[in-house]
XYZ file of C-alpha atoms in Angstrom:
779
model
C 92.933 -306.686 141.190
C 96.360 -305.612 139.455
C 97.928 -302.297 140.141
C 97.343 -299.430 137.822
C 101.467 -299.739 138.040
C 101.131 -302.578 136.500
C 99.771 -301.528 133.068
C 102.807 -298.749 133.051
C 105.153 -300.973 133.565
C 104.674 -303.120 130.391
C 104.088 -300.294 128.452
C 106.325 -297.931 129.855
C 109.070 -297.799 126.698
C 105.802 -296.651 124.154
C 104.790 -294.076 126.924
C 108.136 -292.907 128.269
C 108.056 -291.728 123.925
C 104.775 -290.611 123.918
C 105.879 -288.470 126.970
C 109.282 -287.067 125.382
C 107.255 -286.899 121.560
C 104.906 -284.401 123.774
C 107.467 -283.024 125.238
C 109.143 -281.704 122.177
C 106.078 -280.492 120.560
C 104.850 -277.876 123.373
C 109.128 -277.072 123.762
C 108.808 -275.766 119.665
C 105.276 -274.956 119.398
C 103.397 -273.924 122.403
C 104.946 -270.679 123.201
C 103.942 -269.931 119.493
C 100.223 -270.539 120.033
C 99.705 -269.675 123.617
C 100.978 -265.933 122.600
C 98.491 -265.685 119.423
C 95.091 -266.919 121.849
C 96.613 -264.705 124.699
C 96.619 -261.916 121.584
C 93.310 -263.084 120.424
C 91.581 -263.424 123.987
C 91.889 -259.049 124.413
C 95.725 -259.727 127.368
C 95.081 -256.910 129.706
C 97.220 -254.194 129.878
C 98.232 -251.634 132.649
C 100.899 -249.023 131.218
C 102.139 -246.110 133.044
C 100.184 -243.432 132.415
C 101.218 -240.472 134.258
C 104.792 -239.902 136.263
C 104.809 -238.239 139.836
C 107.102 -237.332 142.125
C 104.746 -239.764 144.886
C 104.628 -242.387 141.684
C 104.076 -243.422 138.561
C 100.216 -244.382 137.716
C 99.022 -247.069 135.887
C 96.237 -246.897 133.893
C 94.618 -248.830 136.796
C 95.478 -246.724 139.227
C 94.521 -244.043 138.044
C 90.914 -245.528 136.861
C 90.876 -246.502 140.704
C 91.267 -243.278 141.723
C 87.675 -241.929 138.835
C 86.055 -244.615 140.816
C 87.105 -243.693 144.190
C 85.618 -239.983 143.179
C 82.620 -241.874 141.419
C 82.000 -243.887 144.706
C 82.064 -240.260 147.069
C 79.660 -238.908 144.376
C 77.288 -241.816 145.093
C 78.040 -241.174 148.867
C 76.960 -237.843 148.473
C 73.607 -238.180 146.774
C 72.425 -241.041 148.972
C 72.593 -239.274 152.482
C 71.145 -236.176 151.199
C 68.448 -237.896 150.168
C 67.882 -240.332 153.187
C 68.527 -236.992 154.794
C 65.407 -235.264 153.311
C 63.149 -238.309 153.734
C 63.943 -237.782 157.553
C 63.282 -234.383 157.985
C 60.239 -235.205 155.402
C 58.521 -237.892 158.251
C 59.482 -235.104 160.713
C 57.158 -232.481 159.449
C 60.335 -229.972 159.193
C 59.889 -230.128 155.185
C 57.083 -229.231 152.978
C 56.387 -232.703 150.470
C 56.359 -230.675 147.556
C 59.691 -229.273 147.678
C 61.306 -233.038 148.562
C 63.085 -233.654 145.336
C 64.568 -230.009 145.328
C 66.103 -229.531 148.372
C 67.284 -232.879 148.035
C 68.667 -231.806 144.898
C 70.116 -228.444 146.239
C 71.369 -230.045 149.554
C 73.193 -232.953 147.035
C 74.900 -230.003 144.773
C 75.824 -227.691 147.720
C 78.173 -231.012 149.048
C 79.281 -231.845 146.035
C 80.862 -228.098 144.571
C 82.321 -228.366 148.289
C 84.327 -231.403 148.580
C 84.854 -232.992 144.555
C 84.294 -230.021 142.422
C 87.474 -228.466 141.545
C 89.218 -227.060 138.799
C 88.859 -230.151 135.863
C 86.301 -231.580 134.308
C 84.448 -233.535 136.653
C 84.604 -237.522 136.567
C 88.188 -237.468 133.859
C 90.809 -238.561 134.893
C 92.730 -235.064 135.214
C 90.473 -234.285 137.803
C 91.631 -238.081 139.593
C 94.874 -236.851 139.592
C 93.922 -232.837 140.325
C 93.039 -234.405 143.645
C 95.842 -236.946 144.520
C 98.126 -233.579 143.701
C 96.267 -231.938 146.408
C 95.855 -234.237 148.651
C 99.289 -235.113 148.538
C 100.059 -231.406 148.899
C 98.130 -231.644 151.850
C 99.954 -234.450 153.827
C 102.635 -232.922 153.777
C 102.326 -229.956 154.963
C 101.034 -231.977 158.067
C 97.383 -232.213 157.533
C 95.180 -235.279 159.108
C 91.892 -236.372 158.681
C 90.840 -239.002 161.090
C 87.710 -241.034 160.896
C 86.333 -238.888 163.536
C 86.438 -235.761 160.938
C 84.851 -238.097 158.681
C 82.200 -238.837 161.013
C 81.825 -235.459 162.254
C 81.509 -233.944 158.030
C 78.852 -236.908 157.420
C 76.362 -235.012 160.401
C 77.195 -232.166 158.511
C 75.740 -232.767 155.590
C 73.026 -234.757 156.920
C 71.920 -232.556 160.335
C 73.035 -235.113 162.173
C 69.128 -236.581 160.603
C 69.987 -240.099 159.798
C 71.106 -242.966 162.085
C 73.871 -245.330 161.942
C 71.872 -247.821 160.907
C 70.564 -246.490 158.397
C 74.668 -245.167 157.051
C 75.035 -249.231 157.547
C 72.306 -249.270 154.826
C 73.471 -246.082 152.978
C 76.923 -247.626 152.677
C 75.277 -251.391 151.715
C 74.128 -250.151 148.473
C 77.155 -248.282 146.956
C 78.827 -250.791 144.665
C 82.332 -251.065 142.390
C 82.403 -254.009 139.969
C 79.181 -255.494 141.115
C 80.740 -255.843 144.359
C 80.267 -254.593 148.110
C 82.313 -251.125 149.150
C 83.556 -251.703 152.309
C 83.232 -249.100 155.122
C 87.198 -248.716 155.034
C 87.680 -247.559 151.256
C 84.750 -245.472 151.634
C 86.096 -243.456 154.328
C 89.825 -243.528 152.327
C 87.586 -241.973 149.769
C 86.441 -239.263 151.190
C 89.366 -238.644 153.409
C 91.018 -238.165 149.784
C 88.185 -235.464 148.933
C 88.412 -233.603 152.304
C 92.451 -233.394 151.712
C 91.857 -232.418 148.528
C 89.026 -229.877 149.251
C 91.053 -228.681 152.323
C 94.055 -227.364 150.919
C 92.264 -225.618 147.675
C 90.067 -223.655 149.802
C 92.912 -222.301 152.049
C 94.939 -221.651 149.278
C 92.206 -219.572 147.820
C 91.025 -218.006 152.131
C 94.910 -216.200 151.809
C 93.831 -214.663 148.181
C 90.221 -213.168 149.574
C 91.538 -209.996 151.224
C 92.364 -207.411 148.418
C 94.164 -203.748 149.777
C 91.736 -200.727 149.225
C 93.852 -199.348 146.197
C 93.125 -202.821 144.386
C 88.889 -202.233 145.094
C 89.149 -199.317 143.676
C 90.248 -200.734 140.321
C 87.844 -203.141 140.547
C 84.912 -200.482 140.830
C 86.447 -198.348 137.875
C 86.464 -201.530 135.931
C 82.776 -201.847 136.110
C 81.847 -197.708 136.663
C 84.427 -195.694 134.115
C 83.407 -195.496 130.695
C 85.208 -193.788 128.133
C 85.028 -192.255 124.729
C 87.449 -193.280 122.408
C 88.682 -193.125 118.605
C 89.782 -196.256 117.000
C 91.027 -197.412 113.664
C 91.046 -201.529 112.767
C 93.632 -202.988 111.163
C 92.947 -206.984 109.603
C 96.049 -209.207 109.802
C 94.681 -211.000 106.982
C 95.553 -208.460 104.657
C 99.303 -208.584 105.857
C 99.554 -212.135 104.520
C 100.620 -211.271 101.449
C 103.438 -209.995 102.939
C 105.224 -213.209 105.144
C 107.416 -214.604 102.233
C 108.913 -216.683 104.248
C 108.031 -220.862 103.942
C 108.555 -222.710 107.097
C 110.340 -225.364 106.828
C 109.462 -229.815 106.859
C 110.432 -229.248 110.861
C 108.959 -225.730 111.484
C 105.892 -227.028 109.988
C 106.104 -230.614 112.078
C 106.501 -228.927 115.124
C 103.818 -226.498 114.786
C 101.680 -229.158 113.424
C 102.197 -231.289 116.960
C 102.147 -228.570 118.968
C 98.428 -227.507 118.136
C 97.047 -230.418 116.452
C 94.931 -231.484 120.171
C 93.319 -228.430 120.405
C 89.954 -228.062 118.280
C 89.434 -224.943 116.489
C 88.131 -222.114 118.472
C 87.739 -218.172 116.902
C 87.508 -216.506 119.986
C 91.424 -217.938 121.035
C 94.514 -216.719 118.968
C 96.091 -220.148 119.411
C 95.065 -222.656 116.007
C 94.021 -225.472 116.316
C 93.676 -228.579 113.555
C 91.679 -231.239 115.493
C 88.605 -232.010 113.166
C 85.200 -231.830 115.648
C 82.243 -234.262 115.033
C 80.209 -233.428 112.954
C 76.482 -234.812 111.841
C 74.186 -234.294 109.275
C 70.329 -233.308 110.197
C 67.058 -233.389 107.758
C 64.268 -231.105 109.413
C 60.872 -229.699 108.233
C 60.223 -226.110 109.696
C 57.187 -224.175 109.709
C 56.815 -220.528 109.640
C 54.653 -219.402 112.630
C 54.287 -216.089 111.243
C 53.004 -217.431 107.392
C 50.505 -220.084 109.395
C 48.678 -217.234 111.043
C 48.415 -214.594 108.510
C 46.782 -217.339 106.397
C 44.110 -218.415 108.981
C 43.249 -214.861 109.930
C 40.441 -213.672 107.456
C 39.077 -216.765 108.151
C 38.209 -215.900 111.852
C 34.897 -214.903 111.782
C 32.801 -212.517 113.979
C 31.178 -214.410 115.828
C 33.951 -216.562 117.286
C 35.761 -213.618 118.156
C 32.145 -212.294 119.938
C 32.233 -215.747 121.776
C 35.580 -215.412 122.255
C 35.413 -212.116 124.263
C 32.634 -213.280 126.578
C 34.606 -216.759 127.376
C 37.203 -214.655 128.413
C 36.066 -211.178 129.444
C 38.364 -211.138 132.604
C 41.161 -210.141 129.924
C 39.355 -207.432 129.230
C 39.082 -205.970 132.239
C 39.103 -201.639 132.427
C 41.873 -200.401 134.221
C 41.508 -196.397 135.427
C 44.924 -195.496 136.310
C 44.727 -193.006 138.715
C 44.755 -189.176 137.714
C 48.275 -187.495 139.288
C 49.433 -189.992 137.067
C 48.557 -188.435 134.416
C 51.044 -184.977 134.860
C 54.005 -184.301 133.617
C 56.578 -184.775 135.583
C 57.710 -181.759 137.024
C 53.682 -180.963 137.276
C 53.846 -183.753 139.719
C 57.302 -182.564 141.921
C 55.369 -179.346 142.303
C 51.871 -180.656 143.789
C 54.541 -183.316 145.977
C 56.651 -180.069 146.850
C 53.105 -178.297 147.976
C 52.051 -180.859 149.333
C 55.144 -181.720 152.001
C 54.831 -177.497 152.542
C 51.102 -177.607 154.140
C 52.053 -180.625 155.561
C 54.780 -178.705 157.828
C 52.440 -175.710 158.147
C 49.804 -178.869 159.665
C 52.432 -179.873 162.535
C 52.548 -176.220 164.306
C 49.142 -176.067 164.726
C 48.867 -179.337 166.377
C 51.591 -178.260 168.650
C 50.460 -174.886 169.835
C 47.005 -176.450 170.600
C 46.242 -175.912 174.593
C 47.566 -177.937 177.148
C 44.313 -178.785 178.032
C 43.541 -180.683 174.395
C 43.950 -184.016 174.610
C 47.550 -185.962 173.377
C 47.381 -185.797 169.183
C 47.480 -190.137 169.407
C 43.833 -189.496 171.305
C 42.692 -186.716 168.530
C 43.482 -189.038 165.715
C 40.793 -191.117 163.690
C 40.954 -194.743 163.861
C 41.763 -195.772 160.249
C 42.025 -198.587 158.226
C 45.462 -199.966 157.975
C 47.704 -198.875 154.358
C 49.070 -201.583 152.884
C 52.022 -199.792 152.188
C 52.819 -199.171 156.389
C 55.864 -199.625 157.118
C 56.751 -203.670 158.251
C 57.302 -203.784 162.244
C 60.944 -203.523 163.342
C 62.862 -206.940 162.634
C 60.614 -207.684 159.745
C 61.592 -208.717 156.671
C 59.292 -207.644 153.803
C 59.939 -210.725 150.481
C 59.078 -209.268 147.166
C 57.116 -213.019 146.609
C 54.482 -213.491 148.940
C 52.286 -217.004 148.655
C 48.644 -216.532 147.813
C 47.021 -217.180 151.936
C 50.243 -214.979 152.586
C 48.597 -212.469 150.681
C 44.924 -212.638 151.858
C 45.565 -212.828 154.925
C 47.727 -209.617 154.551
C 44.829 -207.995 153.133
C 42.207 -209.539 155.296
C 44.791 -207.298 158.199
C 43.923 -204.147 156.349
C 40.867 -204.795 156.551
C 40.609 -203.930 160.506
C 40.671 -201.134 162.399
C 44.532 -199.663 162.811
C 45.517 -200.351 166.405
C 48.341 -198.256 166.564
C 48.802 -194.992 167.616
C 48.285 -192.050 165.346
C 52.748 -191.237 165.823
C 53.415 -195.303 164.317
C 51.090 -194.100 161.553
C 52.222 -192.714 158.029
C 52.766 -188.934 158.117
C 50.417 -188.140 155.488
C 47.485 -190.140 157.914
C 48.233 -188.286 160.877
C 48.212 -184.956 159.425
C 45.561 -185.366 157.405
C 43.200 -186.424 161.466
C 45.246 -183.666 162.894
C 44.243 -180.566 160.317
C 40.704 -181.876 160.181
C 39.487 -183.048 163.122
C 36.614 -185.377 162.819
C 33.343 -184.096 165.696
C 29.697 -184.269 165.430
C 27.525 -181.081 166.413
C 27.753 -181.442 169.903
C 31.577 -181.029 169.795
C 32.481 -184.493 170.492
C 34.708 -186.133 168.721
C 32.980 -189.086 166.193
C 34.667 -192.430 165.850
C 34.828 -192.520 161.838
C 33.005 -196.497 160.059
C 34.890 -199.333 159.819
C 36.398 -200.241 156.718
C 34.580 -202.935 155.479
C 30.384 -202.065 157.349
C 28.921 -198.830 154.621
C 29.346 -195.701 155.798
C 25.865 -194.239 157.780
C 22.521 -194.404 155.950
C 23.573 -196.287 153.571
C 21.414 -199.550 152.997
C 23.898 -201.696 152.303
C 27.735 -201.236 150.499
C 27.860 -201.075 146.532
C 29.972 -203.316 144.995
C 32.335 -201.668 142.405
C 30.771 -201.365 138.602
C 33.824 -204.169 137.148
C 34.372 -202.319 133.643
C 35.647 -203.708 130.654
C 37.374 -203.015 127.018
C 34.379 -202.778 124.142
C 34.653 -205.294 121.998
C 35.843 -202.453 119.181
C 38.993 -201.608 120.741
C 39.876 -205.043 121.561
C 38.547 -206.800 118.260
C 42.140 -207.234 116.485
C 44.254 -208.966 119.921
C 41.363 -211.504 120.158
C 41.201 -212.162 116.263
C 45.499 -212.740 116.772
C 44.958 -214.847 119.645
C 42.936 -217.345 118.033
C 44.646 -216.769 114.972
C 48.209 -218.247 117.051
C 45.966 -221.338 118.307
C 44.568 -222.313 114.934
C 47.800 -221.823 113.387
C 49.540 -223.788 116.403
C 46.866 -226.583 115.706
C 47.654 -226.754 112.265
C 51.010 -227.600 112.683
C 51.192 -229.862 115.383
C 48.598 -231.892 112.920
C 50.709 -231.641 109.859
C 53.782 -232.404 112.540
C 52.184 -235.557 113.414
C 51.649 -236.869 109.747
C 54.743 -236.274 108.722
C 56.862 -237.831 111.901
C 54.986 -240.776 111.179
C 56.135 -240.915 107.814
C 59.270 -239.875 109.446
C 58.746 -243.351 111.757
C 58.234 -245.651 108.869
C 61.403 -244.689 107.383
C 62.947 -245.729 110.523
C 61.257 -249.153 110.864
C 62.093 -249.431 107.236
C 65.242 -249.218 107.712
C 65.940 -250.574 110.840
C 64.209 -254.374 109.037
C 66.587 -253.961 105.789
C 69.890 -254.008 108.248
C 68.679 -256.560 110.371
C 67.653 -259.246 107.321
C 70.588 -261.191 106.388
C 70.500 -259.412 102.417
C 70.190 -255.906 102.871
C 69.225 -254.120 100.421
C 69.307 -250.092 100.307
C 66.785 -248.037 101.233
C 65.788 -245.226 99.639
C 65.689 -241.629 101.154
C 62.696 -240.028 102.446
C 61.518 -237.600 99.654
C 61.374 -234.695 102.874
C 61.288 -231.905 99.544
C 57.833 -233.597 98.710
C 56.082 -234.344 101.739
C 57.100 -230.270 102.851
C 55.488 -229.352 99.470
C 52.486 -231.402 100.033
C 52.393 -229.857 103.935
C 52.994 -226.212 102.932
C 56.650 -226.271 104.933
C 59.688 -225.927 104.253
C 61.889 -228.643 103.986
C 66.246 -228.555 104.287
C 69.284 -230.042 105.237
C 72.328 -229.968 107.330
C 75.426 -232.383 105.596
C 77.906 -232.985 108.007
C 77.936 -229.416 109.999
C 79.814 -228.964 113.136
C 78.476 -227.813 116.464
C 79.179 -224.056 115.690
C 78.575 -224.283 111.964
C 75.035 -225.826 113.047
C 74.606 -222.805 115.513
C 74.444 -220.090 112.603
C 71.535 -222.283 111.039
C 67.304 -221.508 111.460
C 67.837 -224.921 113.153
C 70.717 -224.191 114.872
C 67.735 -221.452 117.031
C 66.187 -224.438 118.401
C 66.233 -225.092 122.272
C 65.198 -228.106 124.196
C 64.078 -227.619 127.872
C 65.750 -229.886 129.943
C 64.729 -230.507 133.599
C 67.576 -230.338 136.073
C 65.448 -230.441 139.572
C 61.708 -230.304 140.818
C 61.426 -226.615 139.935
C 64.460 -226.279 137.655
C 64.553 -225.980 134.085
C 67.102 -224.676 131.790
C 66.757 -224.359 127.716
C 69.971 -226.199 126.007
C 70.828 -225.211 122.520
C 70.740 -227.297 119.322
C 74.388 -227.155 119.224
C 74.616 -228.534 123.009
C 72.262 -231.301 122.561
C 71.785 -232.632 119.048
C 75.666 -233.548 118.651
C 75.945 -235.562 122.602
C 76.572 -239.152 122.522
C 72.628 -239.997 123.396
C 70.932 -238.008 121.134
C 70.584 -240.730 118.273
C 70.200 -240.817 114.436
C 66.921 -241.014 112.427
C 64.676 -240.392 115.825
C 62.099 -237.596 114.839
C 62.214 -234.962 117.180
C 60.361 -231.604 117.682
C 61.469 -227.924 118.597
C 60.887 -223.915 118.871
C 62.806 -221.351 118.051
C 62.478 -217.837 119.591
C 60.073 -216.366 117.199
C 58.089 -219.193 117.307
C 58.793 -221.352 114.686
C 58.985 -224.606 114.531
C 60.693 -227.970 113.313
C 60.453 -230.970 113.174
C 64.247 -232.852 112.589
C 66.670 -235.678 112.849
C 70.216 -236.969 111.994
C 70.553 -239.016 109.496
C 74.774 -238.860 110.182
C 77.374 -238.320 112.553
C 81.237 -238.199 112.445
C 83.192 -238.808 115.106
C 86.248 -236.069 115.903
C 89.303 -236.867 115.225
C 92.777 -235.797 114.174
C 94.007 -235.594 110.686
C 97.275 -236.202 109.608
C 100.004 -233.134 108.624
C 99.713 -234.490 105.009
C 96.265 -233.263 105.700
C 95.853 -230.316 107.081
C 98.559 -229.045 105.602
C 97.030 -225.945 103.908
C 95.250 -224.874 107.090
C 98.338 -225.521 109.363
C 100.439 -223.239 106.549
C 97.783 -220.391 106.690
C 97.893 -220.546 110.938
C 102.013 -220.721 111.111
C 101.801 -217.559 108.070
C 98.744 -215.706 110.220
C 101.262 -215.724 113.631
C 104.273 -214.191 111.341
C 101.641 -211.701 110.237
C 100.161 -210.768 113.597
C 104.002 -209.089 114.033
C 103.410 -206.577 110.270
C 100.621 -205.187 111.393
C 100.731 -204.384 114.790
C 104.179 -202.838 113.140
C 101.980 -200.768 110.829
C 99.504 -199.950 113.809
C 102.499 -198.667 115.660
C 103.774 -196.866 112.580
C 100.111 -195.188 112.029
C 99.705 -194.234 115.511
C 102.902 -192.246 115.059
C 101.596 -190.075 112.081
C 98.791 -189.387 114.685
C 101.164 -188.537 117.658
C 103.049 -186.106 115.421
C 99.578 -184.119 113.952
C 97.878 -183.679 117.366
C 94.289 -184.295 115.944
C 91.870 -186.197 115.335
C 92.389 -189.539 114.014
C 89.269 -188.466 111.980
C 90.996 -185.056 110.686
C 94.808 -186.772 110.710
C 93.423 -189.699 108.269
C 90.804 -188.321 106.268
C 91.776 -188.568 102.943
C 92.993 -191.710 103.254
C 90.332 -194.050 102.040
C 91.440 -197.382 102.669
C 91.877 -196.310 107.164
C 88.599 -196.521 108.741
C 87.947 -193.838 112.252
C 85.558 -195.193 114.182
C 84.047 -192.680 117.241
C 82.853 -194.968 119.904
C 79.596 -194.582 122.395
C 80.484 -194.649 126.188
C 81.711 -198.015 126.831
C 83.220 -200.133 130.513
C 86.232 -202.085 130.817
C 83.803 -204.628 132.362
C 79.556 -205.214 132.695
C 77.168 -207.147 134.172
C 74.555 -205.875 131.703
C 70.957 -204.662 132.364
C 68.970 -207.852 132.044
C 67.211 -208.617 134.292
C 67.500 -211.929 136.048
C 70.555 -212.236 133.342
C 71.343 -216.298 132.567
C 75.221 -214.626 133.506
C 74.034 -214.454 136.526
C 75.588 -210.917 136.969
C 79.280 -211.760 136.938
C 81.253 -209.399 134.806
C 82.195 -209.543 131.582
C 84.332 -208.141 128.969
C 82.006 -204.791 127.247
C 81.083 -204.264 124.206
C 82.346 -201.820 122.352
C 81.492 -200.567 118.835
C 83.662 -201.052 116.058
C 85.967 -203.786 117.592
C 85.381 -207.822 117.471
C 85.880 -209.298 121.140
C 87.332 -207.313 122.830
C 89.662 -208.722 125.312
C 91.914 -207.569 128.027
C 94.982 -206.294 126.681
C 92.217 -204.037 124.448
C 90.967 -202.865 127.436
C 94.256 -202.691 129.560
C 95.503 -200.322 126.488
C 92.492 -198.138 126.428
C 91.528 -197.606 130.436
C 95.861 -197.253 130.868
C 95.708 -194.159 127.767
C 95.104 -189.868 129.479
C 92.703 -188.413 126.994
C 94.468 -187.132 123.707
C 96.790 -190.564 124.104
C 97.210 -192.811 121.400
C 97.535 -197.348 121.496
C 97.906 -200.123 120.200
C 95.955 -203.235 120.983
C 95.429 -206.691 119.225
C 91.818 -208.683 120.390
C 90.579 -211.556 121.882
C 91.571 -213.801 118.719
C 94.412 -211.529 117.759
C 93.241 -211.652 113.703
C 92.463 -207.891 113.851
C 94.853 -204.926 115.582
C 93.260 -201.219 116.730
C 94.826 -198.337 116.099
C 93.085 -196.434 119.645
C 93.226 -192.384 120.257
C 91.098 -191.815 124.252
C 88.725 -189.292 123.501
C 87.500 -188.251 127.148
C 86.438 -190.490 130.437
C 83.181 -189.083 131.145
C 83.534 -189.289 134.758
C 86.302 -187.137 136.845
C 88.251 -189.804 139.190
C 87.621 -187.644 142.614
C 83.538 -188.082 141.314
C 84.494 -191.919 141.268
C 86.232 -192.103 144.453
C 83.228 -190.539 146.535
C 80.720 -192.940 144.727
C 83.148 -195.757 144.954
C 83.198 -195.108 149.292
C 79.600 -195.595 149.254
C 79.610 -198.476 147.757
C 78.742 -202.028 148.964
C 81.248 -203.725 148.072
C 79.323 -207.242 146.900
C 77.938 -204.654 144.299
C 81.820 -204.678 142.480
C 83.585 -207.640 143.917
C 82.898 -210.053 141.334
C 85.398 -208.430 139.277
C 88.320 -210.635 141.332
C 86.339 -213.707 140.257
C 88.672 -213.851 137.452
C 91.675 -212.332 138.676
C 91.513 -214.646 141.822
C 90.744 -217.608 139.215
C 94.005 -216.759 137.252
C 96.012 -216.836 140.680
C 94.566 -220.215 141.736
C 95.074 -221.683 138.592
C 99.127 -220.514 138.468
C 98.724 -221.745 142.168
C 97.597 -225.896 140.768
C 100.710 -225.089 138.164
C 103.526 -224.261 140.671
C 101.873 -227.958 142.357
C 102.228 -229.715 139.324
C 105.708 -228.888 139.162
C 106.546 -229.466 141.905
C 105.004 -233.062 141.775
C 106.901 -233.497 138.735
C 104.208 -234.161 137.087
C 104.123 -235.487 133.587
C 101.540 -237.472 131.366
C 103.232 -239.847 129.077
C 100.064 -239.920 127.125
C 97.231 -237.091 127.494
C 94.640 -236.913 129.935
C 91.564 -238.789 129.048
C 88.244 -237.199 129.481
C 85.841 -240.888 128.228
C 83.869 -240.504 131.606
C 83.270 -236.576 131.621
C 79.699 -236.070 131.307
C 79.422 -232.954 133.805
C 81.446 -229.675 134.243
C 83.211 -228.748 136.944
C 83.006 -225.393 138.362
C 86.072 -222.706 137.971
C 86.877 -222.553 141.770
C 87.137 -224.152 145.057
C 82.933 -223.239 147.464
C 84.075 -220.471 149.223
C 83.845 -221.839 152.649
C 86.788 -222.981 154.333
C 84.624 -224.852 157.019
C 83.901 -228.397 157.308
């Protein structure tokens, strides 16, 4: 068999020529072709995103940090779920509370370990964690593997085994690959270092001196009355004669182009928000109810009354409750006096008489008797607990009279029970009829007469019928909307799509007796001011935890798709059927597109200076006059003086179960739009009769302020302060502590030479982080 090289030797000249030509072609054309192919294939770029003194971070490195935090979050959820399952198997947990317990445990440890100031899941949050962890390492902090194991034991209450822990780790995946124990521990180590560093600083600012505490107390409890005179900044725009140069305008635009405009902020924003268009039907609940009311017959009302009679049980109030308050006080005083007079009679008994305990009749224990020492009474009790309590109340009291309430003891002493022979006569048991009665007469139940509740019943029946009618109408309209959406989908999927005629919402609404409306490319803030914007949706956060999400939040989320019918109800009971028909993503306009808005914002900042100068002049005139502003400027019609009602610097509101969680907030002030810290500092820094000038939070109004009076003297407040528990007012310090904490974080970033090459990306942010680290420094 001939060697393969024999073929090459016979044709070597030809083959060498081919190789030479191929090499020349590759030298000339291969490099451009490869560049073209690599460009078309989307070659992965990995630029430097942020620079620090700890080293530069590329896009992939920063993403790895963010993914590691997500991995820790997933691990926390899984171990909390497993710990709850273990407690359930041991009988330590009510099965009905399983999901709620697991979620509460997870949320606590997530806040403790991973939530700080930045929005959770963002690149900024990942970098914040890295800077805190590196600072902790620089200070000599070390987190060993044993410390990590101890943390896991604390999270799970040492309720899961090593095998279960290994199974949980096996469920963790990054890029479809399993996570090693070493990588998980490194991620936990970083989070623990960052969390400990933040908590140590927060602990250092917890102690507050007494003078500062009194200031917090004053902000909640001291109120003032004032005169205010508002001046709108917009009224001074015409006095700004200067025009910005091209360079000034460009620098001004670049500074604020990535910010959204916020009416509550003094800084402008030129970034255009996300916008969307909506079509919707509105059913006026009051209108439908009024339409069906005349159709309700007396027979329907009578039938409803008989079926729901328990709703109309008559309640007879005690006679004492109808007495005027002054008479009630007199009665209470007389009762107390007679009781005080009865006690000496019992004490003056002869020595051979039986003690008061023996003289007291055994009586049933009152329901409001004081609990035993050490017992705690809850505002809410299970039904079974109430039944047991009532059952216990039916039994004769076993405690001596000395432990009974004073009223029962005095009554027994003043009116001892005795039979004809003079011996004591025991009282009958509470659950037995008095002697001589054959059987206990059941309490007669009384009901309100039908005529008295007739209008109430008519209203209730009308509400139900109106709601049913609206539901039936909306079901028919939903069918039409879904049919229209199917037509759109079918056309878009065809090879030659044709435009679909718009849904005739006006005609459909007219046929069904409802309103048809539309919103055209509105922002979430603009939508919130419309009737559709008053709709709220209940979102489940846990097994027993729901929260109301406003329309402006859920309707502008990425999960809210176009042409999908949704329903909702506003606070007045009106019902809505709506869908999103178009959306436009947020974007940064060019300077030319936003020029008019940019120039206006630039001039507004200069108009503020003119408005403040004019306010100072008016304050000087009022000081010189030495009179109230209402008298000083009485003949100047363009100047409006308002006298406020008493207000405090901060308030926690007076609504039970306030959604703000009882956190102090700036009080509302008559005639002042969005008062802020500057306004309150100015007002409460004055003495009665003094004048000052302050701007509101957005700095679009300036106010001349004259303090009229404080409602309470400082000495009286100090007396109350001495008796007030700190928990009632120390929440005032939260905002100040937050500012100090954020300033400290800024110092850490400066020390670490943090510089973002491009703005931090929040693409993955879906959940909000906390403003402050958890107030707990123990792992």
